[in-house]
PDB file of C-alpha atoms in Angstrom:
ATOM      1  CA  UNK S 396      24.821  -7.320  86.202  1.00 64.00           C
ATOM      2  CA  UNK S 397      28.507  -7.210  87.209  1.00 68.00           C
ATOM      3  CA  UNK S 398      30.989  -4.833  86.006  1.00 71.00           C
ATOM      4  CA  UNK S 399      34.714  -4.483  85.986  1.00 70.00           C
ATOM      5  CA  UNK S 400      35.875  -1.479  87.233  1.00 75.00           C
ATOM      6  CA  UNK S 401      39.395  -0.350  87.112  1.00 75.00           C
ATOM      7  CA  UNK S 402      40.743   2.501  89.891  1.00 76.00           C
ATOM      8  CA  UNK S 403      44.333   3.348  88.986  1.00 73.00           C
ATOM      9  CA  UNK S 404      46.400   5.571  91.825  1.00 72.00           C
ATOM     10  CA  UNK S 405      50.255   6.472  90.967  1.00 72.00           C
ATOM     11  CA  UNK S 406      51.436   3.472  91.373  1.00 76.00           C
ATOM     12  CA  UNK S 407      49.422   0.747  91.314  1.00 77.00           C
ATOM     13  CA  UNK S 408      46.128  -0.292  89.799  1.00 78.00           C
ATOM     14  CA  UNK S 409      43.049  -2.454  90.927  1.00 77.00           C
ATOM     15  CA  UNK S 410      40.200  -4.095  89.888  1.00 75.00           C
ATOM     16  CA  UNK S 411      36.847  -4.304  91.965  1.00 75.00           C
ATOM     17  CA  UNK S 412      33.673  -5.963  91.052  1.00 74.00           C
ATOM     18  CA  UNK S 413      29.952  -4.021  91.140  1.00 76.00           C
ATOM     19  CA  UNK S 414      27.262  -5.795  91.228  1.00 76.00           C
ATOM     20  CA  UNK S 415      24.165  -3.924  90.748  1.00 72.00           C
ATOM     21  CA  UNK S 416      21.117  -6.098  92.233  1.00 70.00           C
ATOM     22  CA  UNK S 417      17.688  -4.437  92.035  1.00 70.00           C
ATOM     23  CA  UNK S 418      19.125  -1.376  94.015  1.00 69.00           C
ATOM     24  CA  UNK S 419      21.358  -3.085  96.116  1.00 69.00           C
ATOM     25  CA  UNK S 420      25.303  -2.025  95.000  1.00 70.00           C
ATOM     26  CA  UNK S 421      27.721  -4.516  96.056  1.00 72.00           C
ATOM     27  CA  UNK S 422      31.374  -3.944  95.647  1.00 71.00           C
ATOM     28  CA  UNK S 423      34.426  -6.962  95.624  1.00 70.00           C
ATOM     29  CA  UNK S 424      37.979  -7.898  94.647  1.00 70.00           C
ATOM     30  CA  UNK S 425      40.935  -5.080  95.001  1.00 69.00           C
ATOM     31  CA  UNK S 426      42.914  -7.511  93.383  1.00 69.00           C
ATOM     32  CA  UNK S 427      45.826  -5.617  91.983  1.00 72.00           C
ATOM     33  CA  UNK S 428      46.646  -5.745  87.996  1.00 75.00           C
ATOM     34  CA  UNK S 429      50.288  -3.857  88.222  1.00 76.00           C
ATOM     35  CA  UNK S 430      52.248  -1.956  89.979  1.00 72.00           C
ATOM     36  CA  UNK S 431      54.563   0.965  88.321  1.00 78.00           C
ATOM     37  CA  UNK S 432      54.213   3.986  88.068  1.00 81.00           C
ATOM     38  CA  UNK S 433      50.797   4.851  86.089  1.00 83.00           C
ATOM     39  CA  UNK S 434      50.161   6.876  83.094  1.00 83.00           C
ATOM     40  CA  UNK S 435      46.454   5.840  81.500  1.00 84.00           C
ATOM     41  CA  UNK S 436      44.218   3.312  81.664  1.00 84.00           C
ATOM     42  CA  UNK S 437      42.244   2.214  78.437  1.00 84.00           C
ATOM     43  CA  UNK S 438      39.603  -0.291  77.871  1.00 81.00           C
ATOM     44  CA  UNK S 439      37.376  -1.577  74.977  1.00 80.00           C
ATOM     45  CA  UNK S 440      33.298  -0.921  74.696  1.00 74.00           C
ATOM     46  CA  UNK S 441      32.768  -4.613  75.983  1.00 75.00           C
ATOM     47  CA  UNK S 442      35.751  -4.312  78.451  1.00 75.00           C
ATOM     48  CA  UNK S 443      37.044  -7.060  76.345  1.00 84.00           C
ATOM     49  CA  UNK S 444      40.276  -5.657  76.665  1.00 88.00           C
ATOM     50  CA  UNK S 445      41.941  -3.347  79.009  1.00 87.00           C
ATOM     51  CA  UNK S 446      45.396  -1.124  78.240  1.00 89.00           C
ATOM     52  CA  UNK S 447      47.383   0.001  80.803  1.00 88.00           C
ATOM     53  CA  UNK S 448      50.069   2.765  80.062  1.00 87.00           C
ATOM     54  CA  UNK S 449      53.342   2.597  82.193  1.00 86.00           C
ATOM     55  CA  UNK S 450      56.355   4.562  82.192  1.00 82.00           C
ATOM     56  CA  UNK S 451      58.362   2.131  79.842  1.00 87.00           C
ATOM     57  CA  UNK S 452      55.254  -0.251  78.586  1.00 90.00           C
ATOM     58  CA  UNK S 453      52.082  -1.019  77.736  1.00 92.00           C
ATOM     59  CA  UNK S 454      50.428  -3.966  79.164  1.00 91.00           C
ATOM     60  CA  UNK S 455      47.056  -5.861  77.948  1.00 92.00           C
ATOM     61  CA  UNK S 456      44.906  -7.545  79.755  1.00 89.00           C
ATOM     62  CA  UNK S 457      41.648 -10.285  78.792  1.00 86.00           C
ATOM     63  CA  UNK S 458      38.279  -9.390  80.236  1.00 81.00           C
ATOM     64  CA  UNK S 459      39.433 -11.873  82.579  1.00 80.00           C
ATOM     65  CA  UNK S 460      42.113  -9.954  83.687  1.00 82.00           C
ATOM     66  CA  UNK S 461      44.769 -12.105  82.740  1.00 87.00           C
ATOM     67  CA  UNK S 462      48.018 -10.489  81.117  1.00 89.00           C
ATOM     68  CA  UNK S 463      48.292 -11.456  77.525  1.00 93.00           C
ATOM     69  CA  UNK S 464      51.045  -8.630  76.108  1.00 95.00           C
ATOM     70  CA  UNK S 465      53.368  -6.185  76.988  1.00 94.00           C
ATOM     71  CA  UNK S 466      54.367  -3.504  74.225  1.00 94.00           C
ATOM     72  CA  UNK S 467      57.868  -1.966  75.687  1.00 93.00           C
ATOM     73  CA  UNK S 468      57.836   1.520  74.724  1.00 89.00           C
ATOM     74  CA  UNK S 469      58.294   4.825  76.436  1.00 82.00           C
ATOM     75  CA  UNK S 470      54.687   6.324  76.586  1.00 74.00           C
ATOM     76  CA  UNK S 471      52.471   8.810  78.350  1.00 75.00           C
ATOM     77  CA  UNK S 472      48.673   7.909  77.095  1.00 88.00           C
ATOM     78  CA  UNK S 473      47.156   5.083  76.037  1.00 92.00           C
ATOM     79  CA  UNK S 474      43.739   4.541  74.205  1.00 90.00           C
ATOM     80  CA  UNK S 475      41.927   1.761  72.431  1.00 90.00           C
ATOM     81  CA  UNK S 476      39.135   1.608  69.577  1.00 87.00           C
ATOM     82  CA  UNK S 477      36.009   1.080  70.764  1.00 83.00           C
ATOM     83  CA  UNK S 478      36.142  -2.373  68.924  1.00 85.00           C
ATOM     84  CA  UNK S 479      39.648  -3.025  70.489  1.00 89.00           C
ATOM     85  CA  UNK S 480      40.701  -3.175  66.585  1.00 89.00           C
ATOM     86  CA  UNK S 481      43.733  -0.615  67.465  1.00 90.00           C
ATOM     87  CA  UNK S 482      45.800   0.416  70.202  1.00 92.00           C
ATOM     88  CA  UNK S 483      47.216   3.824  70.449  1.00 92.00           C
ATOM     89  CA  UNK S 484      49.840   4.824  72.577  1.00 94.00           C
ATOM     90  CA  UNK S 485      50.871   8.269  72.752  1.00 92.00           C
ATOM     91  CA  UNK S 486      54.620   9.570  73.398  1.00 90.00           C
ATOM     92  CA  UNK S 487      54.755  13.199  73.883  1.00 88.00           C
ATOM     93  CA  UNK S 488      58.246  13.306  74.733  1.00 87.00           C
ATOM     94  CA  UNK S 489      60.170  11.661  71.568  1.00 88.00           C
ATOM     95  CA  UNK S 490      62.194  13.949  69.077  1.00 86.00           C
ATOM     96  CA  UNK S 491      61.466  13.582  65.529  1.00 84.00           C
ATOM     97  CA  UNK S 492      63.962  14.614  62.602  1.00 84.00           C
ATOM     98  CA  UNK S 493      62.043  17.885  61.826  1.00 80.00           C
ATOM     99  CA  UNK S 494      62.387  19.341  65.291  1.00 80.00           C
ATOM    100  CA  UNK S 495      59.348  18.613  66.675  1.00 82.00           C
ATOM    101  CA  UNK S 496      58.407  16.250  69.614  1.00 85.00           C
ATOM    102  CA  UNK S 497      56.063  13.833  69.784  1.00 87.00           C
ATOM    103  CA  UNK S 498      54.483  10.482  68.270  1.00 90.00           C
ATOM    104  CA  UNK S 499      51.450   8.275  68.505  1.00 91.00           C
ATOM    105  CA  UNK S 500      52.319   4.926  67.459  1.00 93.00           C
ATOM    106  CA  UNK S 501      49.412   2.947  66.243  1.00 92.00           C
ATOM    107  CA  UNK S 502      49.346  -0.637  67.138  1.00 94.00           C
ATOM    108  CA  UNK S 503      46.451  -2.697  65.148  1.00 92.00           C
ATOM    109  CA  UNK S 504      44.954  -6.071  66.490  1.00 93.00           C
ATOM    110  CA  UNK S 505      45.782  -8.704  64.323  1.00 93.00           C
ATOM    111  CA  UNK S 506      44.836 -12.757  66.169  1.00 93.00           C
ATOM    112  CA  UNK S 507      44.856 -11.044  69.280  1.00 92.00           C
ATOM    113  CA  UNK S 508      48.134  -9.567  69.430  1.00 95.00           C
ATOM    114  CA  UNK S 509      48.855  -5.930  68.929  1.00 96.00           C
ATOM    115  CA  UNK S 510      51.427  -4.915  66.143  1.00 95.00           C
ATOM    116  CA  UNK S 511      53.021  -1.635  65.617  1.00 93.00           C
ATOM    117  CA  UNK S 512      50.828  -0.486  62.205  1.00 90.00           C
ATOM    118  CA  UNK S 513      51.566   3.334  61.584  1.00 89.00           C
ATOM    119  CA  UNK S 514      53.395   5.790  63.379  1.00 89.00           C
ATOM    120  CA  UNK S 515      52.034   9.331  63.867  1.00 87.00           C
ATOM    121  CA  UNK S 516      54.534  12.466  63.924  1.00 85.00           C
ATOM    122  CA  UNK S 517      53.839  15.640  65.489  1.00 82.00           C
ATOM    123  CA  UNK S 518      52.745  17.925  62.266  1.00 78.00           C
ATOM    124  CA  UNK S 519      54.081  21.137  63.755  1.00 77.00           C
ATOM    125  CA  UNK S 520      57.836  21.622  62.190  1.00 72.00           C
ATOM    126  CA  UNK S 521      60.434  22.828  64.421  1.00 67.00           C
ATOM    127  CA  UNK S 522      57.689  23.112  67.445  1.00 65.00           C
ATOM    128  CA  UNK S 523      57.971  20.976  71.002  1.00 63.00           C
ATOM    129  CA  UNK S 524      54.307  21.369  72.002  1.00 76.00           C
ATOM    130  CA  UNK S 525      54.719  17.186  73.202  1.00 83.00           C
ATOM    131  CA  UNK S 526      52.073  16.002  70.595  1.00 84.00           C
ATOM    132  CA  UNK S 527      50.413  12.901  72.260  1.00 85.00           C
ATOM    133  CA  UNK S 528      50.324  13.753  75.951  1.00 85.00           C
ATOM    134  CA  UNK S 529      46.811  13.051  75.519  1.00 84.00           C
ATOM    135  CA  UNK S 530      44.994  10.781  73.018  1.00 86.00           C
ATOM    136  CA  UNK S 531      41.260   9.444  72.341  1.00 83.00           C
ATOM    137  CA  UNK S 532      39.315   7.896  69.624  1.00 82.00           C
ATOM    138  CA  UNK S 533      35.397   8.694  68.357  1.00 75.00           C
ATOM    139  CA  UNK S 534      33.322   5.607  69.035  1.00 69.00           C
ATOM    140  CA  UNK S 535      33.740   4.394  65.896  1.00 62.00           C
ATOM    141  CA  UNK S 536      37.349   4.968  65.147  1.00 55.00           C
ATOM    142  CA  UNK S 537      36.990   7.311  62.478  1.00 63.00           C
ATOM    143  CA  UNK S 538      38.486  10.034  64.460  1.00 74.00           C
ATOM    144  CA  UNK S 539      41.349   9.479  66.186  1.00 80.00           C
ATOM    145  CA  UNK S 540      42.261  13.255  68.560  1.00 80.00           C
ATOM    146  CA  UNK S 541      45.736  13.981  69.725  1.00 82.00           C
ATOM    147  CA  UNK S 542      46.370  16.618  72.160  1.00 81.00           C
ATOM    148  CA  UNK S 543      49.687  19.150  72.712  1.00 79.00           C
ATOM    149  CA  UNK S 544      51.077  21.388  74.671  1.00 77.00           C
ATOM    150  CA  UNK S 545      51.727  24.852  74.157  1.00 66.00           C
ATOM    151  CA  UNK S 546      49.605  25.250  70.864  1.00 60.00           C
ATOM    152  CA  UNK S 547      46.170  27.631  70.633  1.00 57.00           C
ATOM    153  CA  UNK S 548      45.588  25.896  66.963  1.00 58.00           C
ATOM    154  CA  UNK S 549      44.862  23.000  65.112  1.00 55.00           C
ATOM    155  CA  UNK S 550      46.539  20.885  62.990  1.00 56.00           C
ATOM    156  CA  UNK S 551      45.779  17.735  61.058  1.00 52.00           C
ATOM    157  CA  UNK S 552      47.582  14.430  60.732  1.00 58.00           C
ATOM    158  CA  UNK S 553      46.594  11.489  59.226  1.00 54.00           C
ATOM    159  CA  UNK S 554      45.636   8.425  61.158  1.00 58.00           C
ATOM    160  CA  UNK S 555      43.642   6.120  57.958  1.00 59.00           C
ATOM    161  CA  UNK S 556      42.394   2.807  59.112  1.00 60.00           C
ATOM    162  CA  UNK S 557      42.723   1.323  55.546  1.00 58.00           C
ATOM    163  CA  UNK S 558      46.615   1.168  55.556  1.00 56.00           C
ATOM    164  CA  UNK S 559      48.783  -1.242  57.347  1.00 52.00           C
ATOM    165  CA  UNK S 560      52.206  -1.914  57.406  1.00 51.00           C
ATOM    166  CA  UNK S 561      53.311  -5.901  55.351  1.00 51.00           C
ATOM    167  CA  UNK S 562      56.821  -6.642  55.420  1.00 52.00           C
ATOM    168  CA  UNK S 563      57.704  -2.821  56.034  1.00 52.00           C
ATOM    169  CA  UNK S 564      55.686  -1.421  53.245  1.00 54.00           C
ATOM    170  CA  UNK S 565      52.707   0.387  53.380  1.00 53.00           C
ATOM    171  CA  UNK S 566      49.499  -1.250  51.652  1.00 53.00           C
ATOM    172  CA  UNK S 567      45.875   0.168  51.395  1.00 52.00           C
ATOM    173  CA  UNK S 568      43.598  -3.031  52.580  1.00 51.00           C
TER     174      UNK S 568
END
């Protein structure tokens, strides 16, 4: 069976083909997805679809490898349900009104295009600690785990998969 494997360096990143045939490993391709300077690479369950975080945007790619968004924003991590359902896209660095740095925007799949949903604040008033320098989600989305900086504790925010955002307001679905 073939898989799609994705090796990401600094600055560029590359997809190679393994073939596994009764023993026999065969590897092709190299072909190069992007160049930029790299921050994550995140990919579906199925490999479906593929994230990959760059210093000013997030592009998506098809199991086929074809580019079918880019999401402009300044961001550090990148992760995607298991499902490819949501996108999150973490950015440790941006200042929020009470002090503290960092967001996780959530971007929910809706025909195939992702759309900014919710956006996550850093919960810890008055503190830098660069909430979302690292981000992942529990196979089946119920969990969604931000990392920061500088912090020994834990603190909760709320990521809940039954809101979304219609017309700017928030609505329980």
């Amino acid at each position: 069976k073939n898989k799609n494997v994705l090796i990401g360096s600094k600055n560029t990143v590359r997809s190679y083909i393994v073939s596994d045939n009764v023993g026999t490993i065969n590897v092709s391709g190299g072909a190069l997805l992007t160049t930029g300077t790299v921050s994550s690479i995140g990919g579906t369950d199925s490999g479906d679809i593929i994230a990959i975080g760059l210093t000013n945007k997030v592009e998506i790619y098809n199991k086929s490898l074809v580019l079918k968004q880019t999401i402009h924003v300044d961001n550090q991590t990148v992760a995607l349900s298991s499902t490819g359902k949501y996108l999150f896209v973490g950015n440790p660095t941006a200042t929020n009104s009470n002090g503290s740095v960092g967001q996780v925007y959530v971007y929910k799949n809706i025909n195939n295009t992702f759309v900014l949903d919710q956006t996550l604040y850093n919960p810890a008033t008055g503190a830098g600690m660069n909430f979302g320098i690292s981000i992942d989600t529990t196979t089946d989305t119920d969990s969604l785990i931000v990392s920061a900086t500088g912090t020994n504790g834990t603190l909760d925010t709320t990521f809940d998969k039954n809101l979304m955002t219609i017309d700017g307001n928030i609505t329980r679905i």
